[in-house]
XYZ file of C-alpha atoms in Angstrom:
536
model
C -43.858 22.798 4.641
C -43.349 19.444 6.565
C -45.696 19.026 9.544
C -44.720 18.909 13.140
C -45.102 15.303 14.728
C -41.894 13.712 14.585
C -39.972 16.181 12.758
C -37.515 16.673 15.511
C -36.323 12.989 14.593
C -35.602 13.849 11.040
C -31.999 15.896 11.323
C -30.805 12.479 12.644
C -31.038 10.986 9.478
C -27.773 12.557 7.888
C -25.833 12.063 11.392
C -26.883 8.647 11.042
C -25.644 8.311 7.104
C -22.793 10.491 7.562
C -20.765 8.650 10.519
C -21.279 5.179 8.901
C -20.596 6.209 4.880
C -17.504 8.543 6.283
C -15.625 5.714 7.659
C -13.215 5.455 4.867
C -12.307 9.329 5.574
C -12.167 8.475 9.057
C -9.334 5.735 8.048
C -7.515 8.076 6.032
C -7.026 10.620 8.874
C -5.884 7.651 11.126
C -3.517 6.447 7.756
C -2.542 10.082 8.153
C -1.652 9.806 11.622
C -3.995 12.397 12.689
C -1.847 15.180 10.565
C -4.072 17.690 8.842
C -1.895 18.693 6.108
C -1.579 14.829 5.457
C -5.450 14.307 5.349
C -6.202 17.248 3.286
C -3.537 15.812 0.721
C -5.421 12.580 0.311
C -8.683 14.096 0.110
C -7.143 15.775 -3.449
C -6.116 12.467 -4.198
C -8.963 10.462 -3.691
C -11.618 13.403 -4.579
C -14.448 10.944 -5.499
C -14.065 8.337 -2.279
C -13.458 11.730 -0.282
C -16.604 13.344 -1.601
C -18.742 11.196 -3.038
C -20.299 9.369 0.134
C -21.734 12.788 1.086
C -22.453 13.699 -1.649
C -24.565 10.470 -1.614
C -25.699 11.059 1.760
C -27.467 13.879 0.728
C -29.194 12.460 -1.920
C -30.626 9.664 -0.191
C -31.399 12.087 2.848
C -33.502 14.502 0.681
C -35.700 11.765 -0.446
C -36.359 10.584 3.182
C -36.908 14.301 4.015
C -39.603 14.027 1.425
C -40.996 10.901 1.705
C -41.548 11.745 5.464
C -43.446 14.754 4.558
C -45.648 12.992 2.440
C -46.052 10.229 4.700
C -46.538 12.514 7.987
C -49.285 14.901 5.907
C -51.749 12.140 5.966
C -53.968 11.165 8.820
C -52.221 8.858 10.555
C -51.731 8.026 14.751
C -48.550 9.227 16.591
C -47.656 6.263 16.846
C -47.199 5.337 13.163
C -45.574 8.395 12.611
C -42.682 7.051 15.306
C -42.571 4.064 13.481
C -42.323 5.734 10.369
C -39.825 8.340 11.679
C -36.881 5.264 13.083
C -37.609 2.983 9.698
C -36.145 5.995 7.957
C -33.776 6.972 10.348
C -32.783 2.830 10.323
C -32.751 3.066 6.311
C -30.352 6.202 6.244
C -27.851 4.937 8.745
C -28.245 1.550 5.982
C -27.541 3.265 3.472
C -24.785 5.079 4.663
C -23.062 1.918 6.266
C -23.441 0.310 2.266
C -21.672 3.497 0.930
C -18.894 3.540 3.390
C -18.568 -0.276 2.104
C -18.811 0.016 -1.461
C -16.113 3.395 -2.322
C -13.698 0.882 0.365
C -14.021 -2.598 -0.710
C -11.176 -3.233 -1.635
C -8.994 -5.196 1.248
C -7.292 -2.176 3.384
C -3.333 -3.008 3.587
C -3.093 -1.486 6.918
C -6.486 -2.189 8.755
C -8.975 0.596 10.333
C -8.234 -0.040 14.021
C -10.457 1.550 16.716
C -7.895 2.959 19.052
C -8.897 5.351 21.773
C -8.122 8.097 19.421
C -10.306 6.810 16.828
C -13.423 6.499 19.613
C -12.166 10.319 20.743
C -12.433 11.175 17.507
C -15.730 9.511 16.250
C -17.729 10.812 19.753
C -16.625 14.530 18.718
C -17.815 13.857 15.041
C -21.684 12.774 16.677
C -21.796 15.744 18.886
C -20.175 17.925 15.859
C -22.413 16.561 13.214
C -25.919 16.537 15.228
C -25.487 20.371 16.820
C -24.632 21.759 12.842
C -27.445 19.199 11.803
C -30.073 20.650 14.741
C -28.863 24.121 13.952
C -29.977 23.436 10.277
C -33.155 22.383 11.281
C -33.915 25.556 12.751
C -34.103 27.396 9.404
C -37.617 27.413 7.843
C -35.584 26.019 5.088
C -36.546 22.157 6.695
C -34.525 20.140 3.915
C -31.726 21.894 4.807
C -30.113 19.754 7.597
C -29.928 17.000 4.780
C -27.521 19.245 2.601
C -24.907 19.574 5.494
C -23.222 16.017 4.245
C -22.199 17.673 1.145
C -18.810 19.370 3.070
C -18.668 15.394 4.886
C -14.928 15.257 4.676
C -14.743 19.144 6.439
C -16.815 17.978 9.257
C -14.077 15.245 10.173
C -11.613 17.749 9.723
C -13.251 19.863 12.596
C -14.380 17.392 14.649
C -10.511 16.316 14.683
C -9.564 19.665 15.440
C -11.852 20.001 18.601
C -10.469 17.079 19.942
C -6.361 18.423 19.069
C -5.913 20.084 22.449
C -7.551 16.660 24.544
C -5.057 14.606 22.466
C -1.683 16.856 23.134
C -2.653 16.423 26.533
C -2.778 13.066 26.579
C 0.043 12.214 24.252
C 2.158 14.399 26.774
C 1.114 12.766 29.494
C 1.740 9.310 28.020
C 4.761 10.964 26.355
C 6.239 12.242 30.236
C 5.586 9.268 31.803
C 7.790 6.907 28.916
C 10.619 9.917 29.155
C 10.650 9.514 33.233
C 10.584 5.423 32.581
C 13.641 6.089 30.076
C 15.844 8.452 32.199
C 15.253 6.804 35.679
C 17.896 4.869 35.450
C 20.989 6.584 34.372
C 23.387 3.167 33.233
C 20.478 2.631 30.254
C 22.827 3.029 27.150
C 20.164 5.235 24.439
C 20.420 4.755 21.134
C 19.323 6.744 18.541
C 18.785 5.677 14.665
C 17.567 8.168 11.800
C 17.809 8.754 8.211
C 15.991 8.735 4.920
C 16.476 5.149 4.513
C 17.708 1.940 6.238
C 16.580 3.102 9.227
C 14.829 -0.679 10.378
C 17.902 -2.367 9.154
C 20.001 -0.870 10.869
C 17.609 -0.945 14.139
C 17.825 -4.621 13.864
C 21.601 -4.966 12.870
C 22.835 -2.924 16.017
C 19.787 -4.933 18.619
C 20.938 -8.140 17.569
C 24.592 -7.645 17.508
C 24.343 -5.664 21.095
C 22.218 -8.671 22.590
C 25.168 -10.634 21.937
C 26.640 -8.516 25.433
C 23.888 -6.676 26.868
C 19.778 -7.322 27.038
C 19.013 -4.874 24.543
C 15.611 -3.363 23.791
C 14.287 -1.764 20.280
C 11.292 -0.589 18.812
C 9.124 -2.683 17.281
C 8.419 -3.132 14.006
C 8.546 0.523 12.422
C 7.432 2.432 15.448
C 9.435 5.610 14.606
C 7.258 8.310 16.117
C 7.008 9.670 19.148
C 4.117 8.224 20.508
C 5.075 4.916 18.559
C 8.507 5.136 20.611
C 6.522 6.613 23.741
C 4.393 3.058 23.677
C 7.852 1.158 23.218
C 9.235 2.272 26.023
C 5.954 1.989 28.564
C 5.243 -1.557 27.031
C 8.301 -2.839 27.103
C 11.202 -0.899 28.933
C 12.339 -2.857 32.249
C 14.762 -2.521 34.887
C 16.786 -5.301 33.163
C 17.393 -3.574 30.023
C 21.149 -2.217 29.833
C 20.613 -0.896 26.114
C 17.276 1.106 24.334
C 17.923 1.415 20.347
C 15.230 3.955 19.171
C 14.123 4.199 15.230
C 13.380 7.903 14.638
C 11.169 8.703 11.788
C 10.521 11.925 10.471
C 8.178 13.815 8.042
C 8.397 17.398 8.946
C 11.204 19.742 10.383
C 11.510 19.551 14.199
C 10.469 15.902 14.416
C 13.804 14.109 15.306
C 14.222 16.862 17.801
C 11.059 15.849 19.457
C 12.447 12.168 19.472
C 15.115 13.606 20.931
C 13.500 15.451 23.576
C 11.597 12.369 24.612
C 15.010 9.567 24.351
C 17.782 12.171 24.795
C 20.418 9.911 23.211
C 23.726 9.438 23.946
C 24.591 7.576 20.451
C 23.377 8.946 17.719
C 23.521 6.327 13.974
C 22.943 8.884 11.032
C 22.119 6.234 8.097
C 21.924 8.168 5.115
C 20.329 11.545 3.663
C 18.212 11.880 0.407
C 15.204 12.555 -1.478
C 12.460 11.309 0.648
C 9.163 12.790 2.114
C 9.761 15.735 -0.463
C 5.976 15.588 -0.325
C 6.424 17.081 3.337
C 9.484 18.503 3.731
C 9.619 19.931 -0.064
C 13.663 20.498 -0.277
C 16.955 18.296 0.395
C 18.010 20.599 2.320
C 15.308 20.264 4.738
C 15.764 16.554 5.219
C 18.731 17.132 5.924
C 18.319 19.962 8.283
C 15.949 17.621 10.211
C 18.167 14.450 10.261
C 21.058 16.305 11.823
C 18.971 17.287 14.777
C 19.799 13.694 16.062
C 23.419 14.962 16.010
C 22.883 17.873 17.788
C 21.137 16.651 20.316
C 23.733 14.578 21.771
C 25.211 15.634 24.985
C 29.107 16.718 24.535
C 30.581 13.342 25.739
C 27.951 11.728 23.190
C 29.204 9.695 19.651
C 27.936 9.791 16.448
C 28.644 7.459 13.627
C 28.035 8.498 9.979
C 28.416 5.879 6.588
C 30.501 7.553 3.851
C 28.097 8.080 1.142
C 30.277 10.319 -0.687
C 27.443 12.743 -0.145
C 25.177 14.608 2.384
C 26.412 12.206 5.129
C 30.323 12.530 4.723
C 29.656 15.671 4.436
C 27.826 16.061 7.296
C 30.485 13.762 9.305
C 32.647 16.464 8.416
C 31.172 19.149 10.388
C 30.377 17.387 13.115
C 32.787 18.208 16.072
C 31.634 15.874 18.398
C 33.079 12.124 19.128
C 32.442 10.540 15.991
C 33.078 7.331 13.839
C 32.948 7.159 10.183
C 32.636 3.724 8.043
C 32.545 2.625 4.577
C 32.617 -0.036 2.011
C 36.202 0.498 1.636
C 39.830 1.137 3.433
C 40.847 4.951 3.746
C 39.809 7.476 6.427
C 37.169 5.176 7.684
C 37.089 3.981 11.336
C 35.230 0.309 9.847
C 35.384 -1.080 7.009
C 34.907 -3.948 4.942
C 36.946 -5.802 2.285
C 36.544 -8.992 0.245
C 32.865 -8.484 -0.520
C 31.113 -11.336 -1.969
C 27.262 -10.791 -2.942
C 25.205 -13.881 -4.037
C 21.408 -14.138 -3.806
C 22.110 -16.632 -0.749
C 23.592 -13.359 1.374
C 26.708 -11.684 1.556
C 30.124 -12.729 2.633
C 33.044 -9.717 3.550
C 36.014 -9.378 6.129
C 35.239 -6.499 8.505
C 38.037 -4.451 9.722
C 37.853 -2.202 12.637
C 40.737 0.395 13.561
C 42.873 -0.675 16.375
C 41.179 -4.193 17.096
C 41.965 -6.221 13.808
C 39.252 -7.727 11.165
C 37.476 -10.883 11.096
C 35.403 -12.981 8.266
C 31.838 -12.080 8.393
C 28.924 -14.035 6.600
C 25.154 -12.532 6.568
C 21.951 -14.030 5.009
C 20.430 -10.392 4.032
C 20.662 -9.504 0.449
C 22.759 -6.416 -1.329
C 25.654 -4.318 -0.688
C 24.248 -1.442 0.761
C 23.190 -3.444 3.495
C 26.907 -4.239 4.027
C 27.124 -0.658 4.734
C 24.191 -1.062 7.383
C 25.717 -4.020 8.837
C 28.971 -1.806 9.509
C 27.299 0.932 11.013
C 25.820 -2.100 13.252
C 29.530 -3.371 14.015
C 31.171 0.048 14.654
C 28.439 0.212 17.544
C 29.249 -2.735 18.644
C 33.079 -2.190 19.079
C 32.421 1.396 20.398
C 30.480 -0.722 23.362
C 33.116 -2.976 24.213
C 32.022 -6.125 21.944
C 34.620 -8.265 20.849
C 35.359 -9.107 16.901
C 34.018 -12.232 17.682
C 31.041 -11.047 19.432
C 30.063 -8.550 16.314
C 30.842 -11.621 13.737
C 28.254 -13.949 16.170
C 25.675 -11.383 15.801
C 26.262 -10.253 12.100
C 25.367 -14.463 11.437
C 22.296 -14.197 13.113
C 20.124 -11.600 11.059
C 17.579 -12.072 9.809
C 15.705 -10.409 6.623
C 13.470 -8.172 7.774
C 9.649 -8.743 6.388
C 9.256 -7.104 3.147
C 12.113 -5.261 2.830
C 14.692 -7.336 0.286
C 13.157 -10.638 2.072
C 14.084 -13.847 0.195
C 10.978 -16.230 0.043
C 12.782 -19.248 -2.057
C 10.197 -21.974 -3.447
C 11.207 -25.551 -4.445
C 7.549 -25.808 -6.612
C 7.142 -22.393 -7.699
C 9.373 -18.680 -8.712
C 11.493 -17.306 -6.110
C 10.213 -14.361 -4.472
C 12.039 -11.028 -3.271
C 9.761 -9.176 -1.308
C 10.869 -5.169 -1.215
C 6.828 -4.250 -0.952
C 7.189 -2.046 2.550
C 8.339 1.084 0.440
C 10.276 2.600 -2.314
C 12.633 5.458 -2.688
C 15.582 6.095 -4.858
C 18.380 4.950 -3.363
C 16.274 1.478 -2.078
C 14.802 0.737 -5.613
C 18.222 0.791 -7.249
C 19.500 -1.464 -4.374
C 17.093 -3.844 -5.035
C 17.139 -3.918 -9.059
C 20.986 -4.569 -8.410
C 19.805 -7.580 -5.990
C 17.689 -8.365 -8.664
C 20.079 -8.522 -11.278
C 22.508 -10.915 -9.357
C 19.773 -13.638 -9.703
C 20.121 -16.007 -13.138
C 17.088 -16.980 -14.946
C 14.151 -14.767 -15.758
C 13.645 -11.133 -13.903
C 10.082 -10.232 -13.480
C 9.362 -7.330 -11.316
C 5.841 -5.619 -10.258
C 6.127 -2.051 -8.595
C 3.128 0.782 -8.466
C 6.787 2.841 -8.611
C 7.329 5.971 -5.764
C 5.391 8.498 -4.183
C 5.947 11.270 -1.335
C 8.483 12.671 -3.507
C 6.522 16.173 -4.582
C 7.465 17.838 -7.475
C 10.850 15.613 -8.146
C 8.419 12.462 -8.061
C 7.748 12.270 -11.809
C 11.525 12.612 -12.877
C 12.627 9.938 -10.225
C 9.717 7.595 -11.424
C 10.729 7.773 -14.722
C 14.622 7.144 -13.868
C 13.244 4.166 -12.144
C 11.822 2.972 -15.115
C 15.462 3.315 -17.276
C 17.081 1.313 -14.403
C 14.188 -1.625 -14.447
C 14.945 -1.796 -17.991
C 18.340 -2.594 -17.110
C 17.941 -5.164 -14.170
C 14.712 -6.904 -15.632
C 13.107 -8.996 -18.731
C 9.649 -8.458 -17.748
C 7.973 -5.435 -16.500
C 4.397 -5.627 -14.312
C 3.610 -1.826 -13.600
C 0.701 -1.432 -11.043
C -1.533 1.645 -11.191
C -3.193 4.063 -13.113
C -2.301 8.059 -14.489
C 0.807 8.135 -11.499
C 2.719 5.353 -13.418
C 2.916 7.070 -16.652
C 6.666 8.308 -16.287
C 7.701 4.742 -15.356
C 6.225 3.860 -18.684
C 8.209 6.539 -20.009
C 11.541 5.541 -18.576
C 10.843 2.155 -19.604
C 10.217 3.070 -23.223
C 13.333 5.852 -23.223
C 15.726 2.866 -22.362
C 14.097 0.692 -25.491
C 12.498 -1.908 -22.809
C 10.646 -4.605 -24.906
C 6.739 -3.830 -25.459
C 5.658 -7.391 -25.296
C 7.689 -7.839 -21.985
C 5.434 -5.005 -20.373
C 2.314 -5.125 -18.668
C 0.042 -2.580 -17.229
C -2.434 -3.455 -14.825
C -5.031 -1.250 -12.072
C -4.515 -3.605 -9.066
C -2.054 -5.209 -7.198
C -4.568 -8.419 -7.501
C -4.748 -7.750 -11.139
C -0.865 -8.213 -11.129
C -0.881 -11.421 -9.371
C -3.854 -12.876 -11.086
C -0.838 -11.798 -14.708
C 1.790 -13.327 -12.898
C 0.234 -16.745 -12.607
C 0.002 -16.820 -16.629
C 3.700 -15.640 -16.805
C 5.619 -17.104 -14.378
C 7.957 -20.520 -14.704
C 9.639 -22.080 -11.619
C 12.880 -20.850 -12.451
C 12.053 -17.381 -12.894
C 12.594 -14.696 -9.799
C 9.916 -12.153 -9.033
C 10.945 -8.484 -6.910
C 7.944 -7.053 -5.736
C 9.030 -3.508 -5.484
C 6.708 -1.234 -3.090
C 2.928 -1.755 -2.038
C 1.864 1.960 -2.078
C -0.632 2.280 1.224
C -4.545 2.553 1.263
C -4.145 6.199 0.919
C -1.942 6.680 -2.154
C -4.421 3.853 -4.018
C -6.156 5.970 -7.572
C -9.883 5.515 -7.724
């Protein structure tokens, strides 16, 4: 039995250990964004860096229970004892700080940022931790507070649960005060974008053409929730703004409406429908369930503009009876259109035709036809606003790639890069083999392939693999057990063995590349899965 003295320090020591060595957890909740079923999902991917550091914890924690004991049972002063008592309390909160470092050292893609969440979060985890760790120490059992670390990644989880109801509160205070910003002044045209992909794109296409007649606000970067959108709007909404373009992401059912609920659009830009976030939303027909709430919130006297996919979305157009426009790649029933496409690796070239107001010659620096199709959804905006052809044209010349997503990154010593790393799904990674194929010389692409596509994500990996064989000479595949049916795909379309490469790390790649590459070749890095999808 461990002697009195100091004891009281010694439940400190795994509270110490525990908040440093969980940080990683602590990053995947905030990767999460704070979503439980999200967090518990990446704790069954990553079981060892999820359970190992308190697993670890403990360990370490036992011996300084023990070594204490044997320390404190010999005659020594008080005093000693302290001393003895915050060296091992120092040591644990050591050790745990150098196992929250070693099961994360690799460089995070999106960095661990202490936001007032994150501080909310990480108080609630101290108070959390020490009462079940003083609790402990009340059993005669006096090793047990050091076993409590073992369920580490289940403390988080409560300790973000007892802080849920402070958070709602403030995210709906935050989230009234942007709404009142938004809707105080009723001339402010509001925009809203969704859709499985091309949502940025688009975003961008319709900001810059719009700026071209009114001082037009978007959100940043790829702020497509609600408190991403909610921090748009206080940060940057002012009196001066005549248009707000919102990007509304979603992973669940009922998200767009809460978007909605927050912007309440009078334009609503549908962009496309498919198999993304199956992880979350599990069926097609849940996607599109939640994509069409943008529709239906629009007020009566609202418009909606659909592409003609041929699919979900025409079909969707169809049911809508609200003002709508519909636009395509081609003449026919469509409102816009385009004709005389010309696709080169320098950009895109095509006459755009609008019903009623004549066509015009059109030239654009961003890569691929589908984002033709984006570019039209821009331009039937535009007109429904009141710009002129020449106006829309002006604007269409002025995009720019955005970062990472088909980005050209030419080199007059080295390859040419096309940078497609911000994600992957089905529709995008055929887009960008076909940009890829347009390119002469050697193809080389490196891609860790797709994920968040739940019990489809095998069979669309290994698709993806058939089509690389078709668009590329050499193959880079990043990752470990999840890239198997990319390997598969690869091998069902007879892709050369010696032109493949399998390798753990997205360094790993590069370090390949620089033994493989000539100038002339052209390199498509396809997807950069995020710090929470990354195999142990």
């Amino acid at each position: 039995m461990m002697v009195d003295g100091f004891r009281w320090l010694l439940p400190l020591l795994p509270v110490g250990a525990s908040l440093f060595a969980a940080k990683g957890l602590y990053h995947n909740f905030q990767l999460e964004s704070y979503q439980f079923p999200g967090y518990f999902r990446s704790l069954r991917r990553n079981r060892m860096r999820a359970w190992l550091p308190g697993l670890t914890v403990t360990v370490i924690c036992v011996a300084l229970y023990y070594l204490y004991d044997l320390e404190a049972s010999s005659v020594m002063p008080d005093w000693l004892k302290a001393g003895i008592s915050i060296l091992l309390l120092a040591a644990a909160c050591a050790a745990g700080w150098g196992i929250g470092r070693t099961l994360n050292e690799k460089k995070a893609k999106k960095k661990f940022v202490w936001t007032g969440r994150m501080k909310r979060l990480f108080t609630a985890s101290v108070l959390v931790t020490a009462a079940v760790s003083f609790g402990l120490a009340q059993s005669p059992l006096a090793v047990l507070p050091a076993l409590w670390p073992l369920i580490l990644p289940l403390t988080v989880a409560l300790s973000g649960l007892l802080v849920w109801p402070v958070e709602k509160l403030i995210s709906e205070l935050y989230f009234r005060d942007a709404r009142r910003k938004l809707l105080e002044n009723p001339n402010l045209i509001r925009i809203g974008i969704t859709g499985s992909y091309g949502k940025t794109t688009v975003k961008n296409v319709i900001g810059t053409i719009l700026s071209e007649k009114y001082p037009t606000l978007i959100t940043p970067a790829s702020f497509n929730t609600p408190m991403g959108v909610t921090r748009a709007i206080r940060e940057g909404l002012t009196t001066s703004h005549q248009v707000f373009v919102a990007e509304m992401g979603a992973r669940h059912v009922g998200d767009i409406r809460e978007l909605c609920r927050l912007v309440h659009p009078t334009i609503g830009v549908l962009t496309s429908v498919g198999p993304q976030h199956l992880e979350t939303f599990k069926t097609i027909e849940r996607v599109t369930k939640t994509k069409y709430e943008l529709i239906d919130a629009l007020p009566g006297n609202g418009h909606a503009f659909f592409c003609d996919d041929q699919a979900i979305c025409k079909t969707l157009y169809d049911r809508t009876e609200k003002p709508k426009t519909l636009v395509g790649l081609a003449a026919g029933r469509h409102d816009v259109w385009c004709e005389d496409v010309g696709v080169s690796p320098q950009g895109c070239t095509f006459t755009l035709h609008v019903t009623g107001k004549g066509s015009i010659a059109c030239h654009t620096r961003l890569l691929g036809q589908h984002n033709i199709q984006n570019i039209l959804l821009g331009a039937a905006v535009g007109d429904y606003l009141g710009l002129t052809l020449k106006q829309i044209a002006n604007g269409i010349a002025k995009l720019n790639p955005i970062p990472c997503r088909l980005e050209l990154i030419p080199s007059a010593s080295a390859f040419t890069v096309i940078n497609d790393a911000f994600n992957a799904n089905p529709v995008g990674t055929k887009a960008a083999l076909q940009v890829l194929s347009q390119f002469p010389g050697r193809r080389i692409i490196i891609t860790p392939g797709m994920v968040e596509l739940g019990a489809h994500e095998a069979e669309y990996n290994r698709e993806f693999g058939r089509d690389i064989a078709q668009a590329a000479d050499i193959a880079i595949i990043v990752g470990k057990k999840r890239v198997q049916p990319i390997l598969d795909g690869l091998a069902d379309a007879g892709f050369p063995a010696e032109n493949l490469y399998r390798v753990d790390t997205l360094d790993a790649s590069t370090a390949l590349l620089r033994t493989l590459a000539c100038k002339e070749d052209v390199v498509l890095y396809e997807n950069d899965l995020p710090d929470q999808y990354q195999e142990a």
